[in-house]
């Protein structure tokens, strides 16, 4: 199991290498979708960190690192 921080570093590095950098919000959404897909497919979290989602005018995702 990887931490959200390790996954974040990989994602940002890959996006920069592909000349498609991501914003903080985009990164949080990507991590949310990774966690969601992993939970559905394997019935366990991809990373132990919590994701808090609140809906207002836009999607706001906050990741709390332990």
Coordinates of C-alpha atoms in Angstrom, one line a residue:
X1 CA 0.0 0.0 0.0
X2 CA 1.3 3.4 -1.0
X3 CA 0.7 6.7 0.8
X4 CA -1.2 9.5 -0.9
X5 CA 2.1 11.5 -0.8
X6 CA 4.0 8.9 -2.8
X7 CA 1.2 8.6 -5.3
X8 CA 1.0 12.4 -5.5
X9 CA 4.7 12.6 -6.3
X10 CA 4.4 10.0 -9.0
X11 CA 1.4 11.6 -10.6
X12 CA 2.9 15.1 -10.6
X13 CA 6.2 13.8 -12.0
X14 CA 4.4 11.8 -14.7
X15 CA 2.2 14.8 -15.7
X16 CA 5.2 17.1 -15.9
X17 CA 7.2 14.6 -17.9
X18 CA 4.2 14.3 -20.3
X19 CA 4.1 18.2 -20.5
X20 CA 0.7 18.3 -18.8
X21 CA 1.1 19.6 -15.3
X22 CA -1.8 19.4 -12.9
X23 CA -3.2 21.8 -10.3
X24 CA -3.7 21.0 -6.7
X25 CA -7.4 20.4 -7.2
X26 CA -6.8 18.2 -10.2
X27 CA -4.3 16.1 -8.2
X28 CA -6.8 15.8 -5.4
X29 CA -9.5 14.6 -7.8
X30 CA -7.1 12.1 -9.4
X31 CA -6.3 10.7 -6.0
X32 CA -10.0 10.5 -5.1
X33 CA -10.7 8.5 -8.3
X34 CA -7.8 6.2 -7.7
X35 CA -9.1 5.5 -4.2
X36 CA -12.6 5.0 -5.4
X37 CA -11.6 2.6 -8.2
X38 CA -9.3 0.6 -5.9
X39 CA -12.0 0.3 -3.3
X40 CA -14.5 -1.0 -5.8
X41 CA -12.1 -3.4 -7.5
X42 CA -10.2 -4.7 -4.5
X43 CA -12.4 -3.9 -1.5
X44 CA -9.6 -2.2 0.3
X45 CA -8.1 1.3 0.1
X46 CA -5.2 2.2 -2.2
X47 CA -3.7 4.4 0.5
X48 CA -4.5 4.9 4.2
X49 CA -4.9 8.7 4.1
X50 CA -8.4 10.2 4.4
X51 CA -10.1 12.1 1.7
X52 CA -12.8 14.6 2.7
X53 CA -15.2 15.7 0.0
X54 CA -17.6 18.6 0.4
X55 CA -19.9 19.8 -2.4
X56 CA -20.5 23.6 -2.7
X57 CA -20.4 25.4 -6.0
X58 CA -17.5 23.2 -7.1
X59 CA -16.0 20.0 -5.9
X60 CA -13.6 20.6 -3.1
X61 CA -11.4 17.7 -2.0
X62 CA -9.0 17.8 0.9
X63 CA -6.5 15.1 1.8
X64 CA -5.4 14.8 5.3
X65 CA -1.9 13.2 5.6
X66 CA -1.1 11.3 8.8

